[in-house]
PDB file of C-alpha atoms and ligand atoms in Angstrom:
ATOM      1  CA  MET A 145      15.484  -9.076 -27.477  1.00 82.00           C
ATOM      2  CA  PRO A 146      16.436 -10.923 -24.261  1.00 91.00           C
ATOM      3  CA  ARG A 147      13.540 -11.511 -21.904  1.00 95.00           C
ATOM      4  CA  GLY A 148      13.265  -9.171 -18.918  1.00 96.00           C
ATOM      5  CA  LEU A 149      13.440 -10.027 -15.244  1.00 97.00           C
ATOM      6  CA  PHE A 150      10.391 -10.694 -13.089  1.00 98.00           C
ATOM      7  CA  ILE A 151      10.869  -9.692  -9.442  1.00 98.00           C
ATOM      8  CA  THR A 152       8.128  -9.947  -6.833  1.00 98.00           C
ATOM      9  CA  PHE A 153       7.889  -8.515  -3.321  1.00 98.00           C
ATOM     10  CA  GLU A 154       6.111 -10.398  -0.581  1.00 98.00           C
ATOM     11  CA  GLY A 155       5.400 -10.056   3.127  1.00 96.00           C
ATOM     12  CA  LEU A 156       2.724  -9.261   5.666  1.00 93.00           C
ATOM     13  CA  ASP A 157       0.791  -6.018   5.411  1.00 87.00           C
ATOM     14  CA  GLY A 158       2.993  -3.287   6.874  1.00 84.00           C
ATOM     15  CA  SER A 159       6.272  -5.036   6.067  1.00 88.00           C
ATOM     16  CA  GLY A 160       7.553  -2.038   4.068  1.00 90.00           C
ATOM     17  CA  LYS A 161       7.279  -3.540   0.556  1.00 94.00           C
ATOM     18  CA  THR A 162       5.872  -0.465  -1.100  1.00 94.00           C
ATOM     19  CA  THR A 163       8.668   1.824   0.107  1.00 95.00           C
ATOM     20  CA  GLN A 164      11.314  -0.660  -0.982  1.00 97.00           C
ATOM     21  CA  ILE A 165       9.781  -1.125  -4.426  1.00 98.00           C
ATOM     22  CA  ARG A 166       9.789   2.618  -4.971  1.00 98.00           C
ATOM     23  CA  LYS A 167      13.449   2.864  -3.954  1.00 98.00           C
ATOM     24  CA  LEU A 168      14.527  -0.115  -6.037  1.00 98.00           C
ATOM     25  CA  ALA A 169      12.661   1.159  -9.119  1.00 98.00           C
ATOM     26  CA  ALA A 170      14.476   4.507  -8.839  1.00 98.00           C
ATOM     27  CA  TRP A 171      17.827   2.695  -8.427  1.00 98.00           C
ATOM     28  CA  LEU A 172      17.187   0.529 -11.503  1.00 98.00           C
ATOM     29  CA  GLU A 173      16.091   3.486 -13.611  1.00 97.00           C
ATOM     30  CA  ARG A 174      19.241   5.404 -12.626  1.00 97.00           C
ATOM     31  CA  ARG A 175      21.235   2.476 -14.019  1.00 95.00           C
ATOM     32  CA  GLY A 176      19.347   2.576 -17.280  1.00 96.00           C
ATOM     33  CA  HIS A 177      17.089  -0.467 -16.741  1.00 96.00           C
ATOM     34  CA  ALA A 178      13.593   0.060 -18.097  1.00 97.00           C
ATOM     35  CA  THR A 179      11.405  -0.857 -15.134  1.00 98.00           C
ATOM     36  CA  VAL A 180       7.701  -1.462 -14.721  1.00 98.00           C
ATOM     37  CA  VAL A 181       6.143  -1.285 -11.257  1.00 98.00           C
ATOM     38  CA  THR A 182       2.821  -2.954 -10.614  1.00 98.00           C
ATOM     39  CA  ARG A 183       0.862  -4.467  -7.749  1.00 98.00           C
ATOM     40  CA  GLN A 184      -1.694  -7.139  -6.989  1.00 98.00           C
ATOM     41  CA  PRO A 185      -4.532  -6.942  -6.607  1.00 97.00           C
ATOM     42  CA  GLY A 186      -4.747  -3.962  -8.966  1.00 97.00           C
ATOM     43  CA  GLY A 187      -2.361  -2.665 -11.592  1.00 96.00           C
ATOM     44  CA  THR A 188      -4.880  -2.719 -14.458  1.00 98.00           C
ATOM     45  CA  SER A 189      -8.220  -0.917 -14.732  1.00 98.00           C
ATOM     46  CA  THR A 190     -10.039  -4.250 -14.373  1.00 98.00           C
ATOM     47  CA  GLY A 191      -7.758  -5.194 -11.492  1.00 98.00           C
ATOM     48  CA  ASP A 192      -8.434  -1.920  -9.693  1.00 97.00           C
ATOM     49  CA  ARG A 193     -12.144  -2.715  -9.725  1.00 97.00           C
ATOM     50  CA  ILE A 194     -11.466  -6.221  -8.441  1.00 98.00           C
ATOM     51  CA  ARG A 195      -9.219  -4.722  -5.739  1.00 97.00           C
ATOM     52  CA  GLU A 196     -12.055  -2.524  -4.498  1.00 96.00           C
ATOM     53  CA  ILE A 197     -14.272  -5.553  -3.971  1.00 96.00           C
ATOM     54  CA  LEU A 198     -11.504  -7.525  -2.280  1.00 97.00           C
ATOM     55  CA  LEU A 199     -10.264  -4.890   0.156  1.00 95.00           C
ATOM     56  CA  ASP A 200     -13.483  -3.056   1.019  1.00 94.00           C
ATOM     57  CA  ALA A 201     -14.087  -3.636   4.735  1.00 91.00           C
ATOM     58  CA  ARG A 202     -17.851  -3.683   4.057  1.00 92.00           C
ATOM     59  CA  ASN A 203     -17.433  -6.962   2.144  1.00 93.00           C
ATOM     60  CA  ALA A 204     -16.845  -8.999   5.288  1.00 91.00           C
ATOM     61  CA  HIS A 205     -19.198 -11.705   3.943  1.00 93.00           C
ATOM     62  CA  LEU A 206     -16.974 -12.594   0.950  1.00 96.00           C
ATOM     63  CA  ALA A 207     -16.557 -16.393   0.754  1.00 97.00           C
ATOM     64  CA  SER A 208     -12.965 -17.670   0.823  1.00 98.00           C
ATOM     65  CA  MET A 209     -13.380 -19.319  -2.583  1.00 98.00           C
ATOM     66  CA  THR A 210     -14.697 -16.061  -4.079  1.00 98.00           C
ATOM     67  CA  GLU A 211     -11.744 -14.219  -2.602  1.00 98.00           C
ATOM     68  CA  MET A 212      -9.298 -16.731  -4.059  1.00 98.00           C
ATOM     69  CA  ALA A 213     -10.957 -16.722  -7.486  1.00 98.00           C
ATOM     70  CA  LEU A 214     -10.949 -12.917  -7.621  1.00 98.00           C
ATOM     71  CA  MET A 215      -7.236 -12.822  -6.721  1.00 98.00           C
ATOM     72  CA  PHE A 216      -6.534 -15.094  -9.680  1.00 98.00           C
ATOM     73  CA  ALA A 217      -8.874 -13.182 -12.009  1.00 98.00           C
ATOM     74  CA  ASP A 218      -6.917 -10.051 -11.167  1.00 98.00           C
ATOM     75  CA  ARG A 219      -3.607 -11.853 -11.722  1.00 98.00           C
ATOM     76  CA  ALA A 220      -4.611 -13.307 -15.091  1.00 98.00           C
ATOM     77  CA  GLN A 221      -5.446  -9.817 -16.330  1.00 98.00           C
ATOM     78  CA  ALA A 222      -2.191  -8.375 -14.967  1.00 98.00           C
ATOM     79  CA  ILE A 223      -0.146 -11.083 -16.686  1.00 98.00           C
ATOM     80  CA  ALA A 224      -1.869 -10.505 -20.021  1.00 98.00           C
ATOM     81  CA  GLU A 225      -1.927  -6.720 -19.892  1.00 98.00           C
ATOM     82  CA  VAL A 226       1.212  -5.722 -17.979  1.00 98.00           C
ATOM     83  CA  ILE A 227       3.648  -8.453 -16.947  1.00 98.00           C
ATOM     84  CA  GLU A 228       4.057 -10.559 -20.101  1.00 98.00           C
ATOM     85  CA  PRO A 229       4.310  -7.606 -22.505  1.00 98.00           C
ATOM     86  CA  ALA A 230       6.933  -5.943 -20.270  1.00 98.00           C
ATOM     87  CA  LEU A 231       9.008  -9.124 -19.950  1.00 98.00           C
ATOM     88  CA  ALA A 232       8.787  -9.707 -23.699  1.00 98.00           C
ATOM     89  CA  ALA A 233      10.094  -6.153 -24.217  1.00 98.00           C
ATOM     90  CA  GLY A 234      13.118  -6.928 -22.006  1.00 97.00           C
ATOM     91  CA  LYS A 235      11.983  -4.797 -19.044  1.00 98.00           C
ATOM     92  CA  ILE A 236      12.372  -5.443 -15.337  1.00 98.00           C
ATOM     93  CA  VAL A 237       8.992  -5.984 -13.680  1.00 98.00           C
ATOM     94  CA  LEU A 238       8.658  -5.196  -9.968  1.00 98.00           C
ATOM     95  CA  CYS A 239       5.410  -6.621  -8.682  1.00 98.00           C
ATOM     96  CA  ASP A 240       4.046  -5.864  -5.209  1.00 98.00           C
ATOM     97  CA  ARG A 241       2.605  -9.334  -4.340  1.00 98.00           C
ATOM     98  CA  TYR A 242       1.971 -12.280  -6.628  1.00 98.00           C
ATOM     99  CA  THR A 243       0.913 -15.930  -6.232  1.00 98.00           C
ATOM    100  CA  ASP A 244       2.904 -16.379  -2.993  1.00 98.00           C
ATOM    101  CA  SER A 245       0.406 -13.944  -1.445  1.00 98.00           C
ATOM    102  CA  SER A 246      -2.447 -16.215  -2.505  1.00 98.00           C
ATOM    103  CA  GLU A 247      -0.652 -19.215  -1.089  1.00 98.00           C
ATOM    104  CA  ALA A 248       0.105 -17.395   2.189  1.00 98.00           C
ATOM    105  CA  TYR A 249      -3.242 -15.582   2.675  1.00 97.00           C
ATOM    106  CA  GLN A 250      -5.785 -17.898   1.042  1.00 98.00           C
ATOM    107  CA  GLY A 251      -3.786 -21.131   1.300  1.00 98.00           C
ATOM    108  CA  GLY A 252      -2.467 -20.463   4.823  1.00 98.00           C
ATOM    109  CA  GLY A 253      -4.620 -17.713   6.351  1.00 97.00           C
ATOM    110  CA  ARG A 254      -7.953 -19.001   4.995  1.00 97.00           C
ATOM    111  CA  GLN A 255      -6.717 -22.588   5.246  1.00 98.00           C
ATOM    112  CA  LEU A 256      -7.555 -23.509   1.650  1.00 98.00           C
ATOM    113  CA  GLY A 257      -4.189 -25.269   1.390  1.00 98.00           C
ATOM    114  CA  SER A 258      -1.195 -24.838  -0.886  1.00 98.00           C
ATOM    115  CA  GLU A 259      -2.246 -27.468  -3.418  1.00 98.00           C
ATOM    116  CA  THR A 260      -5.411 -25.613  -4.446  1.00 98.00           C
ATOM    117  CA  ILE A 261      -3.451 -22.413  -4.983  1.00 98.00           C
ATOM    118  CA  LEU A 262      -0.626 -24.061  -6.892  1.00 98.00           C
ATOM    119  CA  ALA A 263      -3.092 -25.912  -9.131  1.00 98.00           C
ATOM    120  CA  LEU A 264      -4.868 -22.634  -9.942  1.00 98.00           C
ATOM    121  CA  HIS A 265      -1.530 -20.974 -10.574  1.00 98.00           C
ATOM    122  CA  ARG A 266      -0.630 -23.618 -13.157  1.00 98.00           C
ATOM    123  CA  LEU A 267      -4.012 -23.282 -14.831  1.00 98.00           C
ATOM    124  CA  VAL A 268      -4.688 -19.531 -14.681  1.00 98.00           C
ATOM    125  CA  CYS A 269      -1.144 -18.120 -14.758  1.00 98.00           C
ATOM    126  CA  GLY A 270       0.419 -20.693 -17.068  1.00 96.00           C
ATOM    127  CA  ASN A 271       2.758 -21.334 -14.108  1.00 95.00           C
ATOM    128  CA  LEU A 272       4.579 -18.035 -14.749  1.00 98.00           C
ATOM    129  CA  GLN A 273       7.146 -17.873 -11.910  1.00 98.00           C
ATOM    130  CA  PRO A 274       9.106 -14.860 -10.716  1.00 98.00           C
ATOM    131  CA  ASP A 275      12.856 -14.980 -11.331  1.00 98.00           C
ATOM    132  CA  LEU A 276      13.323 -13.595  -7.846  1.00 98.00           C
ATOM    133  CA  THR A 277      11.063 -13.042  -4.853  1.00 98.00           C
ATOM    134  CA  LEU A 278      12.079 -10.719  -2.030  1.00 98.00           C
ATOM    135  CA  LEU A 279      10.265 -11.770   1.112  1.00 98.00           C
ATOM    136  CA  LEU A 280      10.262  -9.063   3.767  1.00 96.00           C
ATOM    137  CA  LEU A 281       9.747 -10.512   7.203  1.00 92.00           C
ATOM    138  CA  PRO A 282      10.230  -7.881   9.890  1.00 86.00           C
ATOM    139  CA  GLY A 283       9.115  -8.873  13.390  1.00 82.00           C
ATOM    140  CA  PHE A 284       5.538 -10.145  13.400  1.00 82.00           C
ATOM    141  CA  ASP A 285       4.201  -7.757  16.073  1.00 85.00           C
ATOM    142  CA  ALA A 286       5.800  -4.634  14.595  1.00 80.00           C
ATOM    143  CA  SER A 287       4.531  -5.300  11.103  1.00 76.00           C
ATOM    144  CA  LEU A 288       0.969  -6.013  12.239  1.00 79.00           C
ATOM    145  CA  ALA A 289       0.824  -2.883  14.362  1.00 80.00           C
ATOM    146  CA  ARG A 290       2.065  -0.847  11.394  1.00 77.00           C
ATOM    147  CA  ALA A 291      -0.583  -2.251   9.055  1.00 69.00           C
ATOM    148  CA  ARG A 292      -3.383  -1.488  11.509  1.00 73.00           C
ATOM    149  CA  ARG A 293      -2.124   2.048  12.096  1.00 73.00           C
ATOM    150  CA  ARG A 294      -1.855   2.663   8.384  1.00 67.00           C
ATOM    151  CA  ASN A 295      -5.419   1.561   7.811  1.00 64.00           C
ATOM    152  CA  SER A 296      -6.960   3.694  10.542  1.00 65.00           C
ATOM    153  CA  ARG A 297      -5.023   6.695   9.194  1.00 58.00           C
ATOM    154  CA  THR A 298      -6.479   6.144   5.734  1.00 63.00           C
ATOM    155  CA  GLU A 299      -9.965   6.037   7.204  1.00 63.00           C
ATOM    156  CA  ALA A 300      -9.433   9.141   9.304  1.00 59.00           C
ATOM    157  CA  ARG A 301      -8.421  11.094   6.187  1.00 56.00           C
ATOM    158  CA  GLY A 302     -11.762  10.191   4.641  1.00 58.00           C
ATOM    159  CA  GLY A 303     -10.150   7.715   2.279  1.00 61.00           C
ATOM    160  CA  LYS A 304     -11.506   4.294   1.393  1.00 67.00           C
ATOM    161  CA  ASN A 305     -11.344   1.685   4.088  1.00 70.00           C
ATOM    162  CA  GLU A 306      -9.174  -0.935   2.412  1.00 77.00           C
ATOM    163  CA  GLY A 307      -9.011  -2.775   5.703  1.00 83.00           C
ATOM    164  CA  ARG A 308     -10.820  -6.069   5.107  1.00 89.00           C
ATOM    165  CA  PHE A 309      -7.604  -8.031   5.602  1.00 88.00           C
ATOM    166  CA  GLU A 310      -6.172  -5.867   8.370  1.00 83.00           C
ATOM    167  CA  ALA A 311      -9.342  -6.570  10.365  1.00 82.00           C
ATOM    168  CA  GLU A 312      -8.418 -10.263  10.591  1.00 88.00           C
ATOM    169  CA  GLN A 313      -7.375 -11.822  13.902  1.00 89.00           C
ATOM    170  CA  ASP A 314      -3.735 -12.319  14.863  1.00 90.00           C
ATOM    171  CA  ALA A 315      -4.150 -16.099  14.378  1.00 94.00           C
ATOM    172  CA  PHE A 316      -4.924 -15.492  10.696  1.00 94.00           C
ATOM    173  CA  PHE A 317      -1.690 -13.499  10.248  1.00 93.00           C
ATOM    174  CA  ARG A 318       0.273 -16.148  12.145  1.00 93.00           C
ATOM    175  CA  ARG A 319      -0.852 -18.706   9.580  1.00 96.00           C
ATOM    176  CA  VAL A 320       0.081 -16.320   6.725  1.00 95.00           C
ATOM    177  CA  TRP A 321       3.483 -15.827   8.331  1.00 93.00           C
ATOM    178  CA  GLU A 322       4.064 -19.575   8.727  1.00 94.00           C
ATOM    179  CA  LYS A 323       3.089 -20.229   5.120  1.00 97.00           C
ATOM    180  CA  TYR A 324       5.518 -17.592   3.856  1.00 97.00           C
ATOM    181  CA  ARG A 325       8.321 -19.296   5.751  1.00 95.00           C
ATOM    182  CA  GLU A 326       7.263 -22.658   4.331  1.00 97.00           C
ATOM    183  CA  ILE A 327       7.353 -21.273   0.768  1.00 98.00           C
ATOM    184  CA  ALA A 328      10.830 -19.808   1.356  1.00 97.00           C
ATOM    185  CA  GLU A 329      12.104 -23.145   2.642  1.00 97.00           C
ATOM    186  CA  ARG A 330      10.592 -25.000  -0.289  1.00 98.00           C
ATOM    187  CA  GLU A 331      12.035 -22.634  -2.937  1.00 98.00           C
ATOM    188  CA  PRO A 332      15.307 -21.212  -1.618  1.00 97.00           C
ATOM    189  CA  GLN A 333      16.623 -20.380  -5.103  1.00 96.00           C
ATOM    190  CA  ARG A 334      13.754 -18.094  -5.941  1.00 98.00           C
ATOM    191  CA  VAL A 335      12.743 -16.708  -2.547  1.00 98.00           C
ATOM    192  CA  VAL A 336      15.223 -14.583  -0.597  1.00 98.00           C
ATOM    193  CA  ARG A 337      14.198 -13.714   2.953  1.00 97.00           C
ATOM    194  CA  ILE A 338      15.043 -10.370   4.533  1.00 96.00           C
ATOM    195  CA  GLU A 339      14.297 -10.868   8.198  1.00 91.00           C
ATOM    196  CA  GLY A 340      14.282  -8.903  11.414  1.00 85.00           C
ATOM    197  CA  ASP A 341      13.451  -5.362  12.437  1.00 85.00           C
ATOM    198  CA  LEU A 342      15.899  -3.572  10.140  1.00 90.00           C
ATOM    199  CA  GLY A 343      15.798   0.090   9.156  1.00 92.00           C
ATOM    200  CA  ILE A 344      14.560   1.131   5.715  1.00 94.00           C
ATOM    201  CA  ASP A 345      18.113   1.791   4.482  1.00 96.00           C
ATOM    202  CA  GLU A 346      19.472  -1.520   5.757  1.00 96.00           C
ATOM    203  CA  VAL A 347      16.737  -3.410   3.935  1.00 96.00           C
ATOM    204  CA  TYR A 348      17.327  -1.326   0.814  1.00 97.00           C
ATOM    205  CA  GLU A 349      21.069  -2.093   0.831  1.00 97.00           C
ATOM    206  CA  GLN A 350      20.383  -5.819   1.076  1.00 97.00           C
ATOM    207  CA  ILE A 351      17.868  -5.635  -1.751  1.00 98.00           C
ATOM    208  CA  VAL A 352      20.246  -3.732  -4.030  1.00 98.00           C
ATOM    209  CA  GLU A 353      22.956  -6.329  -3.394  1.00 97.00           C
ATOM    210  CA  ILE A 354      20.661  -9.266  -4.155  1.00 97.00           C
ATOM    211  CA  VAL A 355      19.170  -7.651  -7.269  1.00 97.00           C
ATOM    212  CA  SER A 356      22.590  -6.594  -8.614  1.00 96.00           C
ATOM    213  CA  GLU A 357      23.772 -10.199  -8.434  1.00 93.00           C
ATOM    214  CA  ARG A 358      20.695 -11.433 -10.281  1.00 92.00           C
ATOM    215  CA  ILE A 359      21.058  -8.833 -13.017  1.00 90.00           C
ATOM    216  CA  VAL A 360      24.677  -9.873 -13.560  1.00 82.00           C
ATOM    217  CA  THR A 361      23.713 -13.573 -13.667  1.00 77.00           C
ATOM    218  CA  ALA A 362      20.781 -12.917 -16.011  1.00 75.00           C
ATOM    219  CA  SER A 363      22.909 -10.956 -18.482  1.00 73.00           C
ATOM    220  CA  ALA A 364      25.900 -13.363 -18.331  1.00 72.00           C
TER     221      ALA A 364
HETATM  222  P1  LIG B 225      -1.677  -4.352  -0.174  1.00 52.66           P
HETATM  223  O1  LIG B 225      -1.845  -3.900  -1.580  1.00 52.66           O
HETATM  224  O2  LIG B 225      -1.724  -3.252   0.815  1.00 52.66           O
HETATM  225  O3  LIG B 225      -0.515  -5.244   0.007  1.00 52.66           O
HETATM  226  O4  LIG B 225      -2.997  -5.173   0.180  1.00 52.66           O
HETATM  227  C1  LIG B 225      -3.402  -6.269  -0.499  1.00 52.66           C
HETATM  228  C2  LIG B 225      -4.103  -7.206   0.477  1.00 52.66           C
HETATM  229  O5  LIG B 225      -4.599  -8.327  -0.250  1.00 52.66           O
HETATM  230  C3  LIG B 225      -3.164  -7.738   1.546  1.00 52.66           C
HETATM  231  O6  LIG B 225      -3.830  -7.776   2.792  1.00 52.66           O
HETATM  232  C4  LIG B 225      -2.898  -9.156   1.098  1.00 52.66           C
HETATM  233  C5  LIG B 225      -4.112  -9.529   0.312  1.00 52.66           C
HETATM  234  N1  LIG B 225      -3.860 -10.494  -0.773  1.00 52.66           N
HETATM  235  C6  LIG B 225      -4.327 -11.788  -0.647  1.00 52.66           C
HETATM  236  O7  LIG B 225      -4.952 -12.124   0.353  1.00 52.66           O
HETATM  237  N2  LIG B 225      -4.088 -12.679  -1.666  1.00 52.66           N
HETATM  238  C7  LIG B 225      -3.435 -12.339  -2.805  1.00 52.66           C
HETATM  239  O8  LIG B 225      -3.245 -13.171  -3.694  1.00 52.66           O
HETATM  240  C8  LIG B 225      -2.950 -10.972  -2.932  1.00 52.66           C
HETATM  241  C9  LIG B 225      -2.228 -10.569  -4.169  1.00 52.66           C
HETATM  242  C10 LIG B 225      -3.190 -10.093  -1.896  1.00 52.66           C
END
């Protein structure tokens, strides 16, 4: 059984990842590729509990090191329970955020530095790297405004306030943004950037083109 393909989606909150993952998963399924969709933090029952702690706006006091450790605890569980078994079974895994998020948010945003994150990744994740990372970078201002709107809507509907990150200052998101660009420059083979304020369908078309090429290469 040939190993599956591990594809991650990255970007600021409100960059449209979730919509694109849904569309790509449907496209892959229509072509007969068994596909598993997951997200971080979350994606396992343990991970969902970790996610609640991490995103709850009432946990403003969470130390940066605790935050980073919980992100990796969640990831270790997801690798063991979801990602590795799916790849071993030859499936395509679409993961909404992975270690690049830790490097961008904790490494860049919280200023813990890339080295700490990459060292933990080697140790906790056995250095499992995505085959492809789609980095969605619409305009900074538009994506931030969208994330904040989305969060206040969730609250207004009586849902959970998952807004601990959205409550951060613009300077925090600037650092996240810069770190994402740095990662893309460092690993151009793995990380493909989709930049600018494009419509949902334009982004989708680009993604389908990139993924089609990778599937052909992987099965060649
Ligand atoms: P999302 O599921 O809406 O993308 O929200 C997840 C939030 O968690 C988002 O603000 C980014 C943040 N995050 C990190 O800070 N580090 C990480 O390693 C991951 C996976 C997410």
